[in-house]
Amino acid sequence: MRKNHKQANVQRFFYNYWSVTGSLIFSNLIEADWLNFGKLRANYGTVGNGTTPYQVFNTFGINPPFGGSGSASNPTNKQNPNLKPEEQVNWEVGLEMKLLKNRLGFDVTYYNTENRDQITQVPVTRSTGYARVLLNAGTIENKGIELQLNATPLKSEDFQWDLNINWDKNKSKVLSLLDGIESLELADFQTGLTINAVVGEPYGTIRGRDFVYTNGQKTIGTNGRYLRTATSNNNIGDINPDWKAGIRNSFTYKNFNLSFLVDVKKGGDVFSLDTWYGYATGVYANTAFTNDLGNPVRNTLANGGGVILDGVNEAGAANTVRVAANTYRNPWGYKNAVSKEHTYDASYVKLREVSFGYNFPKQLTDKLKLSALSLTATGKNLWIIHKNTPYADPEAGLSSGNIQGYQSGAYPAIKEFGLNLNLQF
């Protein structure tokens, strides 16, 4: 008996990995006491990337038995047998130098990376039978500068101070999306907030309801509350920081060593669902203050409570309407809130790590038949020196990857302590 086998029409693709790189150590060509090492470098390369398994064919989901009968259900996301592999094309140039008997050095890099045919779940109308479809959605560019500086400002027989600084600035831009698509929704949350990829804008713009403005000032309606835009399709933030930096100081005195690392992030935004609901339910201190009349703001209006919000009316005159603040309908919480009001600057300065150690003297290690013995105490995430995000660590978020710029149920920051005994034989 002959059996007929039907084969799905699946396109097959392959991709190559290749690169070219070159460098010039120009310090070999220059005789100078101040120059210890100098190198120019450049490279260009491509790399391919597939997707996770089981993303090609649609299959039924098998449900637990019900009433003794098995059942299956259609998937909510449509797979794609015609996916093409992603391709990353990148190039960079750099300069590395060491000066003044290696007391000063730096490494600076400029890079440009283009990610093509990004594999992404794209939302579609549910009339298709699916919520999302897996597609090669677009091309994203990332370019920027990375700088590393190393210095030894002080050095003597018993004491040495080493300084290391890292700084980087990245700029992302969505170059193109699928034909006919100008904006791709990467994630959506309560309040109508979305994280998006929009052609011509950075990857990861935050969209939601904004304030209405009159002459650049927030507009307040006749009810004493801020007016909101009619739609949630307003750019109210960007998940990408302006720049990041790390500064490490290391001190060595005889057998003792001390180092600490300070991390800095400038810019980037995050929306807080915690304050969105918390301001309405009164769990935060900023909803319980003394108003301009000298009374608790949570008093009823008849008892001198309420607040006059900063802003102007629709005619452009200063607001004079007092609004009640003694229920969840207060002007700050979810009932009357503006998404923009709960979108915060995620900048921070943190004492990321402190380390203090001691290297035991050779006389002791020889007696113990060891080549080296050291004891080090460390602490991590010890202090948020500065932040603009209220009531939460700016780095606390719902997830990673595409789902950034959103906080819900943020946990308190956790400090970590450790003690390390290192024995070398």
Coordinates of C-alpha atoms in Angstrom, one line a residue:
M1 CA 0.0 0.0 0.0
R2 CA 1.3 3.4 -0.9
K3 CA 0.9 6.2 1.6
N4 CA 0.7 9.9 0.6
H5 CA 2.8 12.2 2.8
K6 CA 2.0 15.9 2.7
Q7 CA 4.9 18.2 3.4
A8 CA 4.3 21.7 4.7
N9 CA 5.6 24.4 2.6
V10 CA 8.3 25.7 4.9
Q11 CA 11.0 28.0 3.7
R12 CA 14.5 27.1 4.8
F13 CA 17.1 29.7 5.5
F14 CA 20.8 29.7 6.5
Y15 CA 23.0 32.4 7.8
N16 CA 26.7 33.0 8.0
Y17 CA 28.9 34.3 10.8
W18 CA 31.8 36.3 9.6
S19 CA 33.9 39.3 10.6
V20 CA 37.0 41.2 9.7
T21 CA 39.2 43.1 12.1
G22 CA 42.4 45.0 12.0
S23 CA 44.6 46.9 14.4
L24 CA 47.7 49.1 14.5
I25 CA 50.0 49.3 17.5
F26 CA 51.4 52.7 16.8
S27 CA 53.4 52.8 20.0
N28 CA 55.9 50.5 18.2
L29 CA 56.4 53.3 15.6
I30 CA 56.8 56.2 18.1
E31 CA 59.6 56.6 20.6
A32 CA 58.4 58.7 23.5
D33 CA 58.9 58.4 27.2
W34 CA 55.3 59.3 28.0
L35 CA 53.8 56.7 25.7
N36 CA 53.8 53.1 26.9
F37 CA 51.2 51.6 24.6
G38 CA 48.9 52.8 21.8
K39 CA 46.6 50.9 19.5
L40 CA 44.0 51.8 16.9
R41 CA 41.5 49.1 16.0
A42 CA 38.5 48.6 13.8
N43 CA 36.2 45.7 13.0
Y44 CA 33.1 44.8 11.0
G45 CA 31.0 41.7 11.3
T46 CA 27.7 40.0 10.9
V47 CA 26.0 37.4 13.1
G48 CA 22.7 35.5 12.6
N49 CA 20.1 34.5 15.2
G50 CA 17.1 32.1 15.0
T51 CA 14.2 32.0 17.3
T52 CA 13.2 29.7 20.2
P53 CA 12.0 26.2 19.5
Y54 CA 8.4 25.4 18.4
Q55 CA 7.7 28.8 16.8
V56 CA 7.1 27.5 13.3
F57 CA 3.9 25.3 13.3
N58 CA 0.6 25.9 15.1
T59 CA -0.3 23.1 17.5
F60 CA -3.2 22.5 19.7
G61 CA -2.8 23.0 23.5
I62 CA -3.8 19.9 25.4
N63 CA -6.0 20.7 28.4
P64 CA -6.4 18.7 31.6
P65 CA -9.3 16.1 31.3
F66 CA -12.7 17.4 32.2
G67 CA -15.5 14.9 33.1
G68 CA -13.4 12.0 31.9
S69 CA -13.0 13.5 28.5
G70 CA -9.9 15.1 26.9
S71 CA -9.9 18.4 25.2
A72 CA -7.6 20.7 23.2
S73 CA -7.7 24.4 22.4
N74 CA -6.4 26.6 19.7
P75 CA -3.3 28.7 20.5
T76 CA -3.7 32.4 21.1
N77 CA -0.5 33.2 19.2
K78 CA 0.0 32.3 15.6
Q79 CA 3.3 30.8 14.6
N80 CA 5.1 31.4 11.3
P81 CA 6.6 28.8 9.0
N82 CA 8.2 31.5 6.9
L83 CA 10.3 33.2 9.6
K84 CA 13.7 34.5 8.4
P85 CA 16.6 34.5 10.8
E86 CA 17.6 37.8 12.5
E87 CA 20.8 39.4 11.3
Q88 CA 23.0 41.7 13.2
V89 CA 25.5 43.9 11.4
N90 CA 27.9 45.9 13.5
W91 CA 31.1 47.9 13.1
E92 CA 33.3 49.7 15.6
V93 CA 36.5 51.7 15.9
G94 CA 38.5 52.2 19.0
L95 CA 41.6 53.7 20.5
E96 CA 43.5 52.3 23.4
M97 CA 46.4 54.1 25.1
K98 CA 48.6 53.7 28.2
L99 CA 50.7 56.7 29.3
L100 CA 53.2 57.9 32.0
K101 CA 54.6 54.5 32.9
N102 CA 51.1 53.0 32.8
R103 CA 49.8 55.4 35.5
L104 CA 47.2 56.7 33.1
G105 CA 45.3 54.8 30.4
F106 CA 42.1 55.0 28.4
D107 CA 40.1 52.9 25.9
V108 CA 37.4 54.6 23.8
T109 CA 35.1 52.9 21.4
Y110 CA 32.5 54.1 18.9
Y111 CA 30.1 51.4 17.7
N112 CA 27.1 51.1 15.3
T113 CA 24.9 48.0 15.4
E114 CA 22.0 47.3 13.1
N115 CA 19.6 44.4 14.0
R116 CA 17.6 43.4 11.0
D117 CA 14.5 41.2 10.6
Q118 CA 13.8 41.3 14.4
I119 CA 11.5 38.4 15.4
T120 CA 8.7 39.8 17.4
Q121 CA 5.1 38.9 18.4
V122 CA 2.9 41.5 16.7
P123 CA -0.6 42.2 18.0
V124 CA -3.4 41.6 15.6
T125 CA -7.2 42.0 15.7
R126 CA -8.8 39.1 17.5
S127 CA -11.2 38.6 14.5
T128 CA -8.3 36.7 12.9
G129 CA -8.7 34.1 15.7
Y130 CA -5.4 35.1 17.3
A131 CA -4.1 37.8 19.6
R132 CA -0.5 38.0 18.2
V133 CA 1.4 36.7 15.2
L134 CA 5.1 36.0 15.1
L135 CA 6.8 38.1 12.4
N136 CA 10.1 39.5 11.2
A137 CA 9.0 42.9 12.4
G138 CA 11.7 45.5 11.6
T139 CA 15.2 46.9 11.9
I140 CA 16.7 48.7 14.9
E141 CA 19.9 50.7 15.1
N142 CA 22.0 51.1 18.2
K143 CA 25.0 53.4 18.2
G144 CA 27.1 55.0 20.9
I145 CA 30.3 55.5 22.7
E146 CA 32.0 53.5 25.4
L147 CA 34.9 55.0 27.4
Q148 CA 37.1 53.4 30.0
L149 CA 39.6 55.4 32.0
N150 CA 42.3 53.9 34.3
A151 CA 44.5 55.9 36.5
T152 CA 46.9 55.5 39.5
P153 CA 46.8 59.0 41.1
L154 CA 48.9 58.0 44.1
K155 CA 51.6 55.4 44.5
S156 CA 54.3 54.8 47.1
E157 CA 56.1 51.9 48.6
D158 CA 53.2 51.0 51.0
F159 CA 50.2 52.8 49.5
Q160 CA 48.5 52.8 46.1
W161 CA 45.2 54.4 44.9
D162 CA 43.8 53.1 41.6
L163 CA 40.8 54.7 39.8
N164 CA 38.7 53.1 37.1
I165 CA 35.9 54.9 35.4
N166 CA 33.5 53.4 32.8
W167 CA 31.1 55.6 30.8
D168 CA 28.8 54.7 28.0
K169 CA 26.1 56.4 25.9
N170 CA 23.8 54.4 23.6
K171 CA 21.2 55.8 21.2
S172 CA 18.6 53.5 19.7
K173 CA 16.4 54.2 16.8
V174 CA 13.7 52.1 15.0
L175 CA 14.7 52.4 11.3
S176 CA 11.8 50.4 9.8
L177 CA 8.9 48.1 10.6
L178 CA 6.8 45.9 8.5
D179 CA 5.2 47.5 5.5
G180 CA 2.2 49.7 6.6
I181 CA 3.2 49.6 10.3
E182 CA 4.5 52.8 11.9
S183 CA 4.2 51.7 15.5
L184 CA 4.6 48.3 17.1
E185 CA 3.2 47.6 20.5
L186 CA 5.7 45.6 22.5
A187 CA 3.7 45.3 25.8
D188 CA 0.5 46.7 27.2
F189 CA -0.5 47.2 30.9
Q190 CA -3.2 48.5 33.1
T191 CA -4.2 52.2 32.7
G192 CA -3.8 51.9 28.9
L193 CA 0.0 52.2 29.1
T194 CA 2.1 50.7 26.3
I195 CA 5.8 50.1 25.5
N196 CA 6.4 50.7 21.8
A197 CA 8.7 50.6 18.8
V198 CA 7.9 53.6 16.6
V199 CA 9.7 54.3 13.3
G200 CA 12.1 57.2 13.8
E201 CA 12.0 57.0 17.6
P202 CA 14.0 55.2 20.2
Y203 CA 13.1 51.5 20.8
G204 CA 11.0 51.4 24.0
T205 CA 8.9 54.6 24.0
I206 CA 6.3 54.8 26.8
R207 CA 2.8 55.9 25.6
G208 CA -0.2 56.8 27.8
R209 CA -2.4 59.7 28.8
D210 CA -0.7 63.0 29.1
F211 CA -1.8 66.3 30.7
V212 CA -3.5 68.9 28.6
Y213 CA -1.4 72.1 28.5
T214 CA -2.2 75.7 28.2
N215 CA 0.7 78.0 27.4
G216 CA 3.0 75.2 28.6
Q217 CA 1.3 74.8 31.9
K218 CA -0.9 72.0 33.1
T219 CA -4.6 72.7 32.5
I220 CA -7.2 72.2 35.2
G221 CA -10.9 71.8 34.5
T222 CA -13.8 73.4 36.3
N223 CA -13.9 70.5 38.7
G224 CA -10.4 71.4 40.0
R225 CA -8.7 68.3 38.5
Y226 CA -6.2 68.0 35.8
L227 CA -7.5 67.6 32.3
R228 CA -6.2 64.5 30.4
T229 CA -5.7 63.8 26.8
A230 CA -8.6 61.9 25.1
T231 CA -6.3 59.0 24.0
S232 CA -3.5 57.0 25.5
N233 CA -1.4 57.4 22.3
N234 CA 0.9 60.1 23.7
N235 CA 4.7 59.8 24.2
I236 CA 5.2 60.2 27.9
G237 CA 8.5 58.5 28.4
D238 CA 11.5 56.6 27.1
I239 CA 13.0 53.5 28.8
N240 CA 16.5 54.3 27.5
P241 CA 18.9 56.2 29.7
D242 CA 20.9 59.1 28.5
W243 CA 24.1 57.6 29.8
K244 CA 25.5 55.2 32.4
A245 CA 28.7 55.3 34.4
G246 CA 30.6 53.3 37.0
I247 CA 33.4 54.7 39.2
R248 CA 35.6 52.3 41.2
N249 CA 38.2 53.5 43.7
S250 CA 40.7 50.9 45.0
F251 CA 43.1 51.6 47.9
T252 CA 46.0 49.3 49.0
Y253 CA 48.0 49.9 52.2
K254 CA 50.5 47.2 52.9
N255 CA 48.4 44.0 53.3
F256 CA 45.1 45.8 53.5
N257 CA 42.9 46.7 50.5
L258 CA 39.7 48.7 50.2
S259 CA 37.5 49.3 47.2
F260 CA 34.1 50.8 46.5
L261 CA 32.0 51.1 43.3
V262 CA 29.5 53.9 42.6
D263 CA 27.0 53.3 39.7
V264 CA 25.3 56.2 38.0
K265 CA 22.4 56.2 35.5
K266 CA 21.2 59.4 34.0
G267 CA 17.8 59.5 32.4
G268 CA 15.4 56.8 31.3
D269 CA 11.8 56.6 32.5
V270 CA 9.6 54.2 34.5
F271 CA 5.8 54.1 35.1
S272 CA 4.7 53.1 38.6
L273 CA 1.5 51.2 39.0
D274 CA 2.2 51.2 42.7
T275 CA 1.8 55.0 43.0
W276 CA -1.1 54.9 40.5
Y277 CA -3.2 52.9 43.0
G278 CA -1.3 53.9 46.2
Y279 CA -2.1 57.6 45.8
A280 CA -5.8 56.8 45.5
T281 CA -5.8 54.5 48.6
G282 CA -3.8 56.8 50.7
V283 CA -0.9 54.5 51.5
Y284 CA 1.8 57.1 50.6
A285 CA 2.7 60.1 52.8
N286 CA 2.3 62.7 50.0
T287 CA -1.5 62.2 50.2
A288 CA -1.6 63.2 53.9
F289 CA -0.2 66.7 54.3
T290 CA -1.3 70.1 55.7
N291 CA -2.9 72.2 53.0
D292 CA -2.7 76.0 52.4
L293 CA -5.4 76.6 55.0
G294 CA -3.4 74.9 57.7
N295 CA -5.7 71.9 57.8
P296 CA -5.2 68.2 57.0
V297 CA -5.7 67.8 53.3
R298 CA -7.9 64.8 53.9
N299 CA -10.5 66.8 55.8
T300 CA -13.7 67.3 53.9
L301 CA -14.1 70.6 52.0
A302 CA -16.6 71.7 54.6
N303 CA -14.0 71.2 57.3
G304 CA -11.2 73.1 55.5
G305 CA -9.7 70.2 53.7
G306 CA -8.9 69.7 50.0
V307 CA -6.2 71.1 47.7
I308 CA -5.8 73.7 45.0
L309 CA -3.7 72.1 42.3
D310 CA -0.9 74.0 40.6
G311 CA -1.8 74.9 37.1
V312 CA -4.1 77.1 35.0
N313 CA -7.7 77.0 33.9
E314 CA -8.6 76.7 30.2
A315 CA -8.6 80.5 29.9
G316 CA -4.9 80.5 31.1
A317 CA -5.6 82.1 34.5
A318 CA -4.2 80.6 37.7
N319 CA -6.3 77.8 39.2
T320 CA -8.4 78.7 42.2
V321 CA -10.7 75.7 42.5
R322 CA -10.3 73.6 45.6
V323 CA -10.8 69.8 45.1
A324 CA -11.6 67.2 47.8
A325 CA -8.8 64.8 48.7
N326 CA -10.5 62.6 51.3
T327 CA -11.5 59.6 49.1
Y328 CA -10.0 57.4 46.3
R329 CA -11.4 60.1 43.9
N330 CA -8.6 62.4 45.0
P331 CA -6.8 64.2 42.1
W332 CA -3.6 62.0 42.3
G333 CA -4.8 58.4 42.2
Y334 CA -6.0 56.1 39.5
K335 CA -9.6 57.4 39.4
N336 CA -8.5 60.9 38.1
A337 CA -4.8 60.3 37.5
V338 CA -2.8 61.1 34.4
S339 CA -0.3 58.4 33.3
K340 CA 2.3 61.1 32.8
E341 CA 2.0 62.0 36.5
H342 CA 3.1 58.5 37.5
T343 CA 6.0 58.3 35.0
Y344 CA 9.2 59.1 36.7
D345 CA 12.8 59.8 35.9
A346 CA 14.7 56.5 36.6
S347 CA 18.0 58.2 37.2
Y348 CA 20.0 57.0 40.2
V349 CA 23.4 57.2 42.0
K350 CA 24.2 54.0 44.0
L351 CA 26.9 52.7 46.2
R352 CA 26.9 49.4 44.4
E353 CA 29.7 47.6 46.2
V354 CA 32.2 47.9 49.0
S355 CA 35.0 45.5 49.6
F356 CA 37.6 45.3 52.4
G357 CA 40.2 42.6 52.5
Y358 CA 43.5 41.5 54.2
N359 CA 46.2 39.4 52.6
F360 CA 47.9 37.4 55.4
P361 CA 51.7 37.7 55.5
K362 CA 54.0 35.2 53.9
Q363 CA 55.4 34.0 57.2
L364 CA 52.0 32.7 58.1
T365 CA 51.2 31.2 54.7
D366 CA 54.5 29.4 54.7
K367 CA 53.8 27.8 58.1
L368 CA 50.4 26.7 56.8
K369 CA 52.0 25.4 53.5
L370 CA 49.9 27.8 51.5
S371 CA 50.9 30.0 48.6
A372 CA 48.4 32.7 49.6
L373 CA 45.7 33.4 52.1
S374 CA 43.3 36.3 52.1
L375 CA 40.0 37.3 53.9
T376 CA 37.6 39.7 52.2
A377 CA 34.3 41.2 53.4
T378 CA 31.9 42.6 50.8
G379 CA 28.7 44.4 50.7
K380 CA 26.5 45.1 47.6
N381 CA 23.6 47.5 46.9
L382 CA 24.4 49.3 50.2
W383 CA 23.0 52.8 49.5
I384 CA 20.8 54.6 47.0
I385 CA 22.6 57.9 47.2
H386 CA 20.2 59.7 44.9
K387 CA 17.0 58.8 42.9
N388 CA 14.0 60.6 41.5
T389 CA 11.6 57.6 41.6
P390 CA 9.5 57.8 44.8
Y391 CA 9.0 54.9 47.2
A392 CA 10.9 52.4 45.1
D393 CA 14.3 51.4 43.7
P394 CA 14.5 52.8 40.1
E395 CA 15.8 49.5 38.9
A396 CA 12.9 47.5 40.3
G397 CA 10.7 46.4 37.4
L398 CA 8.2 43.9 36.2
S399 CA 10.6 42.0 33.9
S400 CA 13.5 42.5 31.6
G401 CA 14.0 42.5 27.8
N402 CA 11.2 44.4 26.1
I403 CA 9.1 44.8 29.2
Q404 CA 11.1 47.6 30.9
G405 CA 9.9 51.0 32.1
Y406 CA 7.1 49.6 34.3
Q407 CA 6.9 48.9 38.0
S408 CA 4.2 46.9 39.8
G409 CA 4.6 45.5 43.3
A410 CA 8.2 46.7 43.5
Y411 CA 10.1 45.1 46.4
P412 CA 12.3 47.0 48.7
A413 CA 16.0 47.1 47.6
I414 CA 18.0 44.2 49.1
K415 CA 21.4 44.6 50.6
E416 CA 23.8 41.7 50.3
F417 CA 26.8 40.9 52.6
G418 CA 29.5 38.3 52.2
L419 CA 32.7 37.0 53.7
N420 CA 35.2 35.2 51.5
L421 CA 38.2 33.2 52.7
N422 CA 40.6 32.4 49.9
L423 CA 43.2 29.7 50.2
Q424 CA 45.7 29.0 47.5
F425 CA 47.9 25.9 47.6

